[in-house]
Amino acid sequence: MYTIQHIKAQNIIEVTNAKASVYGKIYLDQGASLQELTLNGHEIIQDLKPLEYKDSYASSILFPFANRIKDGIYEFKGQSFQFKKNQTEEQNALHGLVYNKTFEISEQNVSEDSAIISLEYTENNISAGFPYTYKIKLEYVFKNSSFNLNVTVENTDKKAFPFTIGWHPYFTSSNLFDSEIVMDSKEKVVLGERNITTGTEAISGENTIKIKDQFLDDCWILNSDKVLFKTPKYDLEFNATGNNNFLQAYTPPRKNTIAIEPTTGVSDSFNNKIGLNILQPSNAYNISWSLNIHNN
């Protein structure tokens, strides 16, 4: 049987099962981010301490934009808008507006085989950079060997708005040097100064990234929604719904840890339009990201 516990003093949710093979920890005050995850007895997402959440954005939902907007400035329908430049070093806007918001629990269900938690955040206050109202619904589904994150964005405003969306999880490996990422891609995003997209370039050969001692901060355009993270102890299959599938990989200053981020757009999508979506008033957008673990 699965158990869901809301620890109100810290406003976190813990998910466990009777076999102790599954564990999840969600921080409601940090954008409902999944800070720890164990599947089938393998700890695949760890607390990133000593890295701080404000710097790592660990497992945050990236909305209304994933990655960066150059100078925080963009134009939409003939008007210019300015996001707060929350990345001081690069002077860019980074990772959207909901990573530090508080989500509310709307529903929770447990059974012998799964735990399902539904969470919501409603934005009724418009900002200078994004003068629209919206609602985000998250559904976390925990099973012994799989995990699903289902996201719904509702436009509650009277105006259409632009957006991309992403997820920023960090995965752990017993030995990252001997781990690899396998994907189907023939195109890589070219990043210029301040990690802003300048174009794309064709790539050839096998789409296997042997991590070894590389420092990664790269983005690929995917031809398939399937990505495989292969480690010495487990393989993790990553799937995403939707038409615009991009993959960002980043190695932080923490041993045996890597961010593998599915997104629907790239750096500066609000300006270069790569992967940019428009959501009409009263409409909703749905996307799901799933993880399936296999023992080695």
PDB file of C-alpha atoms in Angstrom:
ATOM      1  CA  MET A   1       0.000   0.000   0.000  1.00  0.00           C
ATOM      2  CA  TYR A   2       1.147   3.538  -0.745  1.00  0.00           C
ATOM      3  CA  THR A   3       1.100   6.369   1.773  1.00  0.00           C
ATOM      4  CA  ILE A   4       0.965  10.146   1.208  1.00  0.00           C
ATOM      5  CA  GLN A   5       1.943  12.389   4.104  1.00  0.00           C
ATOM      6  CA  HIS A   6       1.632  16.181   4.127  1.00  0.00           C
ATOM      7  CA  ILE A   7       4.166  17.589   6.592  1.00  0.00           C
ATOM      8  CA  LYS A   8       2.548  20.962   7.193  1.00  0.00           C
ATOM      9  CA  ALA A   9       5.347  22.502   9.252  1.00  0.00           C
ATOM     10  CA  GLN A  10       7.630  22.378   6.197  1.00  0.00           C
ATOM     11  CA  ASN A  11       4.822  22.259   3.623  1.00  0.00           C
ATOM     12  CA  ILE A  12       6.274  19.193   1.946  1.00  0.00           C
ATOM     13  CA  ILE A  13       4.712  15.946   0.758  1.00  0.00           C
ATOM     14  CA  GLU A  14       6.303  12.551   1.249  1.00  0.00           C
ATOM     15  CA  VAL A  15       5.257   9.474  -0.696  1.00  0.00           C
ATOM     16  CA  THR A  16       6.219   5.941   0.336  1.00  0.00           C
ATOM     17  CA  ASN A  17       5.121   2.393  -0.346  1.00  0.00           C
ATOM     18  CA  ALA A  18       4.972  -0.612   1.979  1.00  0.00           C
ATOM     19  CA  LYS A  19       8.005  -2.258   0.348  1.00  0.00           C
ATOM     20  CA  ALA A  20      10.120   0.892   0.818  1.00  0.00           C
ATOM     21  CA  SER A  21      11.050   0.638  -2.868  1.00  0.00           C
ATOM     22  CA  VAL A  22       9.429   3.986  -3.737  1.00  0.00           C
ATOM     23  CA  TYR A  23       9.980   7.366  -2.133  1.00  0.00           C
ATOM     24  CA  GLY A  24       9.120  10.875  -3.256  1.00  0.00           C
ATOM     25  CA  LYS A  25       9.506  14.286  -1.645  1.00  0.00           C
ATOM     26  CA  ILE A  26       7.709  17.331  -3.040  1.00  0.00           C
ATOM     27  CA  TYR A  27       8.330  20.878  -1.788  1.00  0.00           C
ATOM     28  CA  LEU A  28       5.067  22.789  -2.213  1.00  0.00           C
ATOM     29  CA  ASP A  29       6.656  26.195  -1.458  1.00  0.00           C
ATOM     30  CA  GLN A  30       9.322  25.649  -4.106  1.00  0.00           C
ATOM     31  CA  GLY A  31       7.093  25.376  -7.128  1.00  0.00           C
ATOM     32  CA  ALA A  32       5.903  21.867  -6.134  1.00  0.00           C
ATOM     33  CA  SER A  33       9.328  20.567  -7.156  1.00  0.00           C
ATOM     34  CA  LEU A  34      10.190  16.897  -6.702  1.00  0.00           C
ATOM     35  CA  GLN A  35      13.400  17.070  -4.673  1.00  0.00           C
ATOM     36  CA  GLU A  36      13.849  13.333  -4.026  1.00  0.00           C
ATOM     37  CA  LEU A  37      12.741  10.232  -5.928  1.00  0.00           C
ATOM     38  CA  THR A  38      13.395   6.522  -5.456  1.00  0.00           C
ATOM     39  CA  LEU A  39      11.988   3.990  -7.929  1.00  0.00           C
ATOM     40  CA  ASN A  40      12.307   0.222  -7.585  1.00  0.00           C
ATOM     41  CA  GLY A  41      14.825   0.730  -4.780  1.00  0.00           C
ATOM     42  CA  HIS A  42      17.106   3.022  -6.819  1.00  0.00           C
ATOM     43  CA  GLU A  43      17.652   6.571  -5.600  1.00  0.00           C
ATOM     44  CA  ILE A  44      17.514   8.468  -8.890  1.00  0.00           C
ATOM     45  CA  ILE A  45      16.828  12.042  -7.675  1.00  0.00           C
ATOM     46  CA  GLN A  46      18.682  13.198  -4.563  1.00  0.00           C
ATOM     47  CA  ASP A  47      18.609  16.296  -2.407  1.00  0.00           C
ATOM     48  CA  LEU A  48      21.277  18.462  -4.052  1.00  0.00           C
ATOM     49  CA  LYS A  49      22.783  19.900  -0.881  1.00  0.00           C
ATOM     50  CA  PRO A  50      25.086  21.793  -0.568  1.00  0.00           C
ATOM     51  CA  LEU A  51      23.709  23.317  -3.803  1.00  0.00           C
ATOM     52  CA  GLU A  52      20.819  25.665  -3.048  1.00  0.00           C
ATOM     53  CA  TYR A  53      17.471  25.476  -4.800  1.00  0.00           C
ATOM     54  CA  LYS A  54      17.621  29.150  -5.814  1.00  0.00           C
ATOM     55  CA  ASP A  55      20.704  28.297  -7.879  1.00  0.00           C
ATOM     56  CA  SER A  56      19.868  24.773  -9.070  1.00  0.00           C
ATOM     57  CA  TYR A  57      16.097  25.087  -9.829  1.00  0.00           C
ATOM     58  CA  ALA A  58      16.074  21.356  -9.048  1.00  0.00           C
ATOM     59  CA  SER A  59      13.010  19.623 -10.551  1.00  0.00           C
ATOM     60  CA  SER A  60      11.232  22.952 -10.996  1.00  0.00           C
ATOM     61  CA  ILE A  61       8.469  23.472 -13.538  1.00  0.00           C
ATOM     62  CA  LEU A  62       9.747  25.978 -16.097  1.00  0.00           C
ATOM     63  CA  PHE A  63       6.865  28.246 -17.141  1.00  0.00           C
ATOM     64  CA  PRO A  64       6.032  30.512 -18.973  1.00  0.00           C
ATOM     65  CA  PHE A  65       9.473  29.962 -20.448  1.00  0.00           C
ATOM     66  CA  ALA A  66      12.183  27.346 -20.159  1.00  0.00           C
ATOM     67  CA  ASN A  67      15.837  28.334 -20.101  1.00  0.00           C
ATOM     68  CA  ARG A  68      16.727  31.993 -20.804  1.00  0.00           C
ATOM     69  CA  ILE A  69      15.370  35.178 -22.336  1.00  0.00           C
ATOM     70  CA  LYS A  70      18.119  37.551 -23.423  1.00  0.00           C
ATOM     71  CA  ASP A  71      18.087  40.676 -21.232  1.00  0.00           C
ATOM     72  CA  GLY A  72      14.608  39.536 -20.130  1.00  0.00           C
ATOM     73  CA  ILE A  73      13.151  41.443 -23.104  1.00  0.00           C
ATOM     74  CA  TYR A  74      10.752  40.185 -25.782  1.00  0.00           C
ATOM     75  CA  GLU A  75       8.050  41.457 -28.104  1.00  0.00           C
ATOM     76  CA  PHE A  76       4.594  39.979 -28.558  1.00  0.00           C
ATOM     77  CA  LYS A  77       1.848  41.361 -30.791  1.00  0.00           C
ATOM     78  CA  GLY A  78       3.693  44.645 -31.286  1.00  0.00           C
ATOM     79  CA  GLN A  79       4.329  45.288 -27.600  1.00  0.00           C
ATOM     80  CA  SER A  80       7.616  45.056 -25.709  1.00  0.00           C
ATOM     81  CA  PHE A  81       7.816  43.345 -22.310  1.00  0.00           C
ATOM     82  CA  GLN A  82      10.522  43.112 -19.648  1.00  0.00           C
ATOM     83  CA  PHE A  83      10.985  40.119 -17.333  1.00  0.00           C
ATOM     84  CA  LYS A  84      13.063  40.535 -14.200  1.00  0.00           C
ATOM     85  CA  LYS A  85      16.702  39.610 -14.908  1.00  0.00           C
ATOM     86  CA  ASN A  86      17.026  37.015 -12.164  1.00  0.00           C
ATOM     87  CA  GLN A  87      20.286  35.593 -13.508  1.00  0.00           C
ATOM     88  CA  THR A  88      22.685  38.288 -12.369  1.00  0.00           C
ATOM     89  CA  GLU A  89      25.870  36.939 -13.927  1.00  0.00           C
ATOM     90  CA  GLU A  90      24.446  36.675 -17.451  1.00  0.00           C
ATOM     91  CA  GLN A  91      21.869  39.462 -17.078  1.00  0.00           C
ATOM     92  CA  ASN A  92      19.135  37.230 -18.494  1.00  0.00           C
ATOM     93  CA  ALA A  93      15.712  36.134 -17.290  1.00  0.00           C
ATOM     94  CA  LEU A  94      15.923  32.468 -16.304  1.00  0.00           C
ATOM     95  CA  HIS A  95      13.446  29.582 -15.955  1.00  0.00           C
ATOM     96  CA  GLY A  96      10.126  31.389 -15.778  1.00  0.00           C
ATOM     97  CA  LEU A  97       7.891  32.496 -12.942  1.00  0.00           C
ATOM     98  CA  VAL A  98       6.535  29.495 -11.007  1.00  0.00           C
ATOM     99  CA  TYR A  99       9.676  27.793  -9.634  1.00  0.00           C
ATOM    100  CA  ASN A 100       9.248  29.617  -6.296  1.00  0.00           C
ATOM    101  CA  LYS A 101       5.454  29.668  -6.072  1.00  0.00           C
ATOM    102  CA  THR A 102       3.368  27.764  -3.512  1.00  0.00           C
ATOM    103  CA  PHE A 103       1.114  25.030  -4.877  1.00  0.00           C
ATOM    104  CA  GLU A 104      -2.008  23.725  -3.149  1.00  0.00           C
ATOM    105  CA  ILE A 105      -3.111  20.114  -2.837  1.00  0.00           C
ATOM    106  CA  SER A 106      -6.335  19.547  -4.765  1.00  0.00           C
ATOM    107  CA  GLU A 107      -6.601  15.749  -4.614  1.00  0.00           C
ATOM    108  CA  GLN A 108      -4.715  12.651  -3.506  1.00  0.00           C
ATOM    109  CA  ASN A 109      -5.352   8.946  -3.996  1.00  0.00           C
ATOM    110  CA  VAL A 110      -3.494   5.831  -2.859  1.00  0.00           C
ATOM    111  CA  SER A 111      -3.833   2.152  -3.717  1.00  0.00           C
ATOM    112  CA  GLU A 112      -1.789  -1.031  -3.552  1.00  0.00           C
ATOM    113  CA  ASP A 113      -0.024  -0.102  -6.774  1.00  0.00           C
ATOM    114  CA  SER A 114       0.223   3.681  -6.905  1.00  0.00           C
ATOM    115  CA  ALA A 115       0.017   7.102  -5.305  1.00  0.00           C
ATOM    116  CA  ILE A 116      -1.471  10.043  -7.204  1.00  0.00           C
ATOM    117  CA  ILE A 117      -1.189  13.648  -6.053  1.00  0.00           C
ATOM    118  CA  SER A 118      -2.880  16.584  -7.792  1.00  0.00           C
ATOM    119  CA  LEU A 119      -1.562  20.100  -7.150  1.00  0.00           C
ATOM    120  CA  GLU A 120      -2.569  23.550  -8.382  1.00  0.00           C
ATOM    121  CA  TYR A 121      -1.237  27.071  -8.614  1.00  0.00           C
ATOM    122  CA  THR A 122      -3.440  29.971  -9.715  1.00  0.00           C
ATOM    123  CA  GLU A 123      -1.902  33.244 -10.867  1.00  0.00           C
ATOM    124  CA  ASN A 124      -4.357  36.125 -10.538  1.00  0.00           C
ATOM    125  CA  ASN A 125      -1.797  38.944 -10.322  1.00  0.00           C
ATOM    126  CA  ILE A 126      -0.311  40.071 -13.611  1.00  0.00           C
ATOM    127  CA  SER A 127       3.326  41.115 -13.848  1.00  0.00           C
ATOM    128  CA  ALA A 128       5.094  43.589 -16.122  1.00  0.00           C
ATOM    129  CA  GLY A 129       6.948  40.840 -17.954  1.00  0.00           C
ATOM    130  CA  PHE A 130       3.956  38.519 -18.328  1.00  0.00           C
ATOM    131  CA  PRO A 131       0.668  40.449 -17.920  1.00  0.00           C
ATOM    132  CA  TYR A 132      -1.641  37.419 -18.033  1.00  0.00           C
ATOM    133  CA  THR A 133      -3.481  35.208 -15.581  1.00  0.00           C
ATOM    134  CA  TYR A 134      -3.227  31.426 -15.684  1.00  0.00           C
ATOM    135  CA  LYS A 135      -3.598  28.216 -13.710  1.00  0.00           C
ATOM    136  CA  ILE A 136      -1.143  25.320 -13.580  1.00  0.00           C
ATOM    137  CA  LYS A 137      -2.233  21.825 -12.561  1.00  0.00           C
ATOM    138  CA  LEU A 138       0.298  19.107 -11.770  1.00  0.00           C
ATOM    139  CA  GLU A 139      -0.444  15.417 -11.351  1.00  0.00           C
ATOM    140  CA  TYR A 140       2.322  13.285  -9.845  1.00  0.00           C
ATOM    141  CA  VAL A 141       1.877   9.526 -10.310  1.00  0.00           C
ATOM    142  CA  PHE A 142       4.191   7.189  -8.395  1.00  0.00           C
ATOM    143  CA  LYS A 143       4.481   3.475  -9.127  1.00  0.00           C
ATOM    144  CA  ASN A 144       7.163   0.944  -8.257  1.00  0.00           C
ATOM    145  CA  SER A 145       9.107   1.197 -11.526  1.00  0.00           C
ATOM    146  CA  SER A 146       7.625   4.314 -13.090  1.00  0.00           C
ATOM    147  CA  PHE A 147       6.793   7.950 -12.483  1.00  0.00           C
ATOM    148  CA  ASN A 148       4.576  10.358 -14.413  1.00  0.00           C
ATOM    149  CA  LEU A 149       4.315  14.115 -14.237  1.00  0.00           C
ATOM    150  CA  ASN A 150       1.214  15.376 -16.045  1.00  0.00           C
ATOM    151  CA  VAL A 151       0.968  19.143 -16.492  1.00  0.00           C
ATOM    152  CA  THR A 152      -1.993  21.271 -17.561  1.00  0.00           C
ATOM    153  CA  VAL A 153      -1.708  25.007 -18.196  1.00  0.00           C
ATOM    154  CA  GLU A 154      -4.971  26.955 -18.449  1.00  0.00           C
ATOM    155  CA  ASN A 155      -5.183  30.460 -19.885  1.00  0.00           C
ATOM    156  CA  THR A 156      -7.607  32.227 -17.542  1.00  0.00           C
ATOM    157  CA  ASP A 157      -6.929  35.621 -19.130  1.00  0.00           C
ATOM    158  CA  LYS A 158      -8.847  37.447 -21.850  1.00  0.00           C
ATOM    159  CA  LYS A 159      -5.741  37.626 -24.041  1.00  0.00           C
ATOM    160  CA  ALA A 160      -3.610  34.988 -25.739  1.00  0.00           C
ATOM    161  CA  PHE A 161      -0.083  34.556 -24.400  1.00  0.00           C
ATOM    162  CA  PRO A 162       3.203  33.031 -25.607  1.00  0.00           C
ATOM    163  CA  PHE A 163       4.904  30.240 -23.687  1.00  0.00           C
ATOM    164  CA  THR A 164       7.275  27.330 -23.563  1.00  0.00           C
ATOM    165  CA  ILE A 165       7.423  24.814 -20.738  1.00  0.00           C
ATOM    166  CA  GLY A 166       9.979  22.459 -19.275  1.00  0.00           C
ATOM    167  CA  TRP A 167      11.026  20.359 -16.308  1.00  0.00           C
ATOM    168  CA  HIS A 168      14.421  20.599 -14.571  1.00  0.00           C
ATOM    169  CA  PRO A 169      15.210  17.295 -12.767  1.00  0.00           C
ATOM    170  CA  TYR A 170      18.722  16.259 -11.715  1.00  0.00           C
ATOM    171  CA  PHE A 171      19.511  12.543 -11.766  1.00  0.00           C
ATOM    172  CA  THR A 172      22.165  10.672  -9.834  1.00  0.00           C
ATOM    173  CA  SER A 173      24.422   7.870 -11.008  1.00  0.00           C
ATOM    174  CA  SER A 174      26.747   5.620  -9.017  1.00  0.00           C
ATOM    175  CA  ASN A 175      29.378   6.595 -11.588  1.00  0.00           C
ATOM    176  CA  LEU A 176      28.551   9.424 -13.971  1.00  0.00           C
ATOM    177  CA  PHE A 177      31.858   8.907 -15.819  1.00  0.00           C
ATOM    178  CA  ASP A 178      30.567   5.522 -17.009  1.00  0.00           C
ATOM    179  CA  SER A 179      27.042   6.746 -17.773  1.00  0.00           C
ATOM    180  CA  GLU A 180      25.581   7.906 -21.078  1.00  0.00           C
ATOM    181  CA  ILE A 181      22.559   9.541 -22.691  1.00  0.00           C
ATOM    182  CA  VAL A 182      20.991   7.949 -25.771  1.00  0.00           C
ATOM    183  CA  MET A 183      18.601   9.954 -27.962  1.00  0.00           C
ATOM    184  CA  ASP A 184      17.402  10.392 -31.537  1.00  0.00           C
ATOM    185  CA  SER A 185      18.631  13.750 -32.795  1.00  0.00           C
ATOM    186  CA  LYS A 186      20.158  15.147 -35.972  1.00  0.00           C
ATOM    187  CA  GLU A 187      20.312  18.770 -34.839  1.00  0.00           C
ATOM    188  CA  LYS A 188      21.935  20.586 -31.955  1.00  0.00           C
ATOM    189  CA  VAL A 189      21.226  24.096 -30.707  1.00  0.00           C
ATOM    190  CA  VAL A 190      24.156  26.501 -31.057  1.00  0.00           C
ATOM    191  CA  LEU A 191      24.651  28.722 -28.010  1.00  0.00           C
ATOM    192  CA  GLY A 192      26.510  32.012 -28.115  1.00  0.00           C
ATOM    193  CA  GLU A 193      27.488  34.469 -25.441  1.00  0.00           C
ATOM    194  CA  ARG A 194      25.424  34.331 -22.245  1.00  0.00           C
ATOM    195  CA  ASN A 195      24.049  30.929 -23.375  1.00  0.00           C
ATOM    196  CA  ILE A 196      21.650  32.517 -25.855  1.00  0.00           C
ATOM    197  CA  THR A 197      20.619  30.526 -28.949  1.00  0.00           C
ATOM    198  CA  THR A 198      22.267  31.733 -32.162  1.00  0.00           C
ATOM    199  CA  GLY A 199      21.050  28.930 -34.450  1.00  0.00           C
ATOM    200  CA  THR A 200      21.208  25.176 -34.956  1.00  0.00           C
ATOM    201  CA  GLU A 201      23.745  22.808 -36.495  1.00  0.00           C
ATOM    202  CA  ALA A 202      23.463  19.357 -38.032  1.00  0.00           C
ATOM    203  CA  ILE A 203      25.040  16.467 -36.152  1.00  0.00           C
ATOM    204  CA  SER A 204      25.835  13.010 -37.468  1.00  0.00           C
ATOM    205  CA  GLY A 205      26.765   9.616 -36.138  1.00  0.00           C
ATOM    206  CA  GLU A 206      25.353   7.755 -33.180  1.00  0.00           C
ATOM    207  CA  ASN A 207      23.313   9.815 -30.764  1.00  0.00           C
ATOM    208  CA  THR A 208      25.024   8.429 -27.688  1.00  0.00           C
ATOM    209  CA  ILE A 209      26.548  11.006 -25.353  1.00  0.00           C
ATOM    210  CA  LYS A 210      29.231   9.347 -23.246  1.00  0.00           C
ATOM    211  CA  ILE A 211      29.398  11.673 -20.285  1.00  0.00           C
ATOM    212  CA  LYS A 212      32.870  10.729 -18.946  1.00  0.00           C
ATOM    213  CA  ASP A 213      34.505  13.947 -17.661  1.00  0.00           C
ATOM    214  CA  GLN A 214      32.618  16.337 -19.936  1.00  0.00           C
ATOM    215  CA  PHE A 215      31.043  19.539 -18.677  1.00  0.00           C
ATOM    216  CA  LEU A 216      27.685  19.695 -20.393  1.00  0.00           C
ATOM    217  CA  ASP A 217      25.380  22.646 -20.905  1.00  0.00           C
ATOM    218  CA  ASP A 218      23.919  21.664 -24.267  1.00  0.00           C
ATOM    219  CA  CYS A 219      20.580  21.376 -26.037  1.00  0.00           C
ATOM    220  CA  TRP A 220      19.402  18.997 -28.775  1.00  0.00           C
ATOM    221  CA  ILE A 221      16.333  18.952 -31.027  1.00  0.00           C
ATOM    222  CA  LEU A 222      14.746  15.514 -30.666  1.00  0.00           C
ATOM    223  CA  ASN A 223      13.195  13.434 -33.428  1.00  0.00           C
ATOM    224  CA  SER A 224      11.657  11.070 -30.885  1.00  0.00           C
ATOM    225  CA  ASP A 225      10.209  11.613 -27.449  1.00  0.00           C
ATOM    226  CA  LYS A 226      12.303   8.733 -26.081  1.00  0.00           C
ATOM    227  CA  VAL A 227      15.574   9.412 -24.217  1.00  0.00           C
ATOM    228  CA  LEU A 228      17.596   6.817 -22.307  1.00  0.00           C
ATOM    229  CA  PHE A 229      19.895   7.585 -19.368  1.00  0.00           C
ATOM    230  CA  LYS A 230      22.158   4.570 -18.910  1.00  0.00           C
ATOM    231  CA  THR A 231      24.038   4.138 -15.633  1.00  0.00           C
ATOM    232  CA  PRO A 232      26.001   1.237 -14.134  1.00  0.00           C
ATOM    233  CA  LYS A 233      23.103   0.253 -11.838  1.00  0.00           C
ATOM    234  CA  TYR A 234      19.976   1.212 -13.764  1.00  0.00           C
ATOM    235  CA  ASP A 235      18.658   2.478 -17.090  1.00  0.00           C
ATOM    236  CA  LEU A 236      16.085   5.261 -17.038  1.00  0.00           C
ATOM    237  CA  GLU A 237      13.770   5.682 -20.007  1.00  0.00           C
ATOM    238  CA  PHE A 238      12.430   9.206 -20.411  1.00  0.00           C
ATOM    239  CA  ASN A 239       9.367   9.982 -22.550  1.00  0.00           C
ATOM    240  CA  ALA A 240       7.516  13.209 -23.328  1.00  0.00           C
ATOM    241  CA  THR A 241       4.275  13.974 -25.113  1.00  0.00           C
ATOM    242  CA  GLY A 242       3.833  16.871 -27.528  1.00  0.00           C
ATOM    243  CA  ASN A 243       5.292  17.931 -30.863  1.00  0.00           C
ATOM    244  CA  ASN A 244       8.132  20.221 -29.791  1.00  0.00           C
ATOM    245  CA  ASN A 245      10.673  18.083 -27.973  1.00  0.00           C
ATOM    246  CA  PHE A 246      14.051  19.439 -26.930  1.00  0.00           C
ATOM    247  CA  LEU A 247      16.553  18.084 -24.441  1.00  0.00           C
ATOM    248  CA  GLN A 248      18.892  20.143 -22.293  1.00  0.00           C
ATOM    249  CA  ALA A 249      21.723  18.418 -20.392  1.00  0.00           C
ATOM    250  CA  TYR A 250      23.745  20.145 -17.698  1.00  0.00           C
ATOM    251  CA  THR A 251      26.409  18.867 -15.312  1.00  0.00           C
ATOM    252  CA  PRO A 252      26.415  20.890 -12.074  1.00  0.00           C
ATOM    253  CA  PRO A 253      29.323  21.230  -9.625  1.00  0.00           C
ATOM    254  CA  ARG A 254      28.206  18.103  -7.749  1.00  0.00           C
ATOM    255  CA  LYS A 255      29.686  14.632  -8.146  1.00  0.00           C
ATOM    256  CA  ASN A 256      27.728  11.987 -10.094  1.00  0.00           C
ATOM    257  CA  THR A 257      24.816  14.322 -10.828  1.00  0.00           C
ATOM    258  CA  ILE A 258      23.361  15.502 -14.138  1.00  0.00           C
ATOM    259  CA  ALA A 259      20.342  17.576 -15.128  1.00  0.00           C
ATOM    260  CA  ILE A 260      18.393  16.053 -18.018  1.00  0.00           C
ATOM    261  CA  GLU A 261      15.704  18.569 -18.883  1.00  0.00           C
ATOM    262  CA  PRO A 262      12.838  18.051 -21.344  1.00  0.00           C
ATOM    263  CA  THR A 263      11.545  21.331 -22.777  1.00  0.00           C
ATOM    264  CA  THR A 264       9.222  22.522 -25.537  1.00  0.00           C
ATOM    265  CA  GLY A 265      11.514  25.405 -26.491  1.00  0.00           C
ATOM    266  CA  VAL A 266      15.102  26.593 -26.364  1.00  0.00           C
ATOM    267  CA  SER A 267      17.076  29.472 -24.947  1.00  0.00           C
ATOM    268  CA  ASP A 268      15.462  32.795 -26.005  1.00  0.00           C
ATOM    269  CA  SER A 269      12.427  31.111 -27.603  1.00  0.00           C
ATOM    270  CA  PHE A 270      10.351  34.222 -26.917  1.00  0.00           C
ATOM    271  CA  ASN A 271      12.534  36.024 -29.463  1.00  0.00           C
ATOM    272  CA  ASN A 272      13.768  33.354 -31.894  1.00  0.00           C
ATOM    273  CA  LYS A 273      10.348  31.583 -31.874  1.00  0.00           C
ATOM    274  CA  ILE A 274      11.916  28.079 -31.785  1.00  0.00           C
ATOM    275  CA  GLY A 275       9.290  25.903 -30.105  1.00  0.00           C
ATOM    276  CA  LEU A 276       7.198  28.901 -29.050  1.00  0.00           C
ATOM    277  CA  ASN A 277       3.516  28.163 -28.396  1.00  0.00           C
ATOM    278  CA  ILE A 278       0.542  30.527 -28.178  1.00  0.00           C
ATOM    279  CA  LEU A 279      -2.263  29.677 -25.752  1.00  0.00           C
ATOM    280  CA  GLN A 280      -5.621  31.250 -26.501  1.00  0.00           C
ATOM    281  CA  PRO A 281      -8.011  32.539 -23.800  1.00  0.00           C
ATOM    282  CA  SER A 282      -9.978  29.797 -21.981  1.00  0.00           C
ATOM    283  CA  ASN A 283      -7.833  27.110 -23.648  1.00  0.00           C
ATOM    284  CA  ALA A 284      -5.602  24.552 -21.974  1.00  0.00           C
ATOM    285  CA  TYR A 285      -2.286  22.939 -22.873  1.00  0.00           C
ATOM    286  CA  ASN A 286      -1.346  19.456 -21.671  1.00  0.00           C
ATOM    287  CA  ILE A 287       2.004  17.694 -21.538  1.00  0.00           C
ATOM    288  CA  SER A 288       3.260  14.571 -19.753  1.00  0.00           C
ATOM    289  CA  TRP A 289       6.746  13.451 -18.824  1.00  0.00           C
ATOM    290  CA  SER A 290       7.288   9.852 -17.769  1.00  0.00           C
ATOM    291  CA  LEU A 291      10.168   7.880 -16.268  1.00  0.00           C
ATOM    292  CA  ASN A 292      10.529   4.106 -16.427  1.00  0.00           C
ATOM    293  CA  ILE A 293      13.386   2.397 -14.625  1.00  0.00           C
ATOM    294  CA  HIS A 294      15.080  -0.862 -15.578  1.00  0.00           C
ATOM    295  CA  ASN A 295      17.657  -2.702 -13.462  1.00  0.00           C
ATOM    296  CA  ASN A 296      21.040  -3.527 -14.951  1.00  0.00           C
TER     297      ASN A 296
END
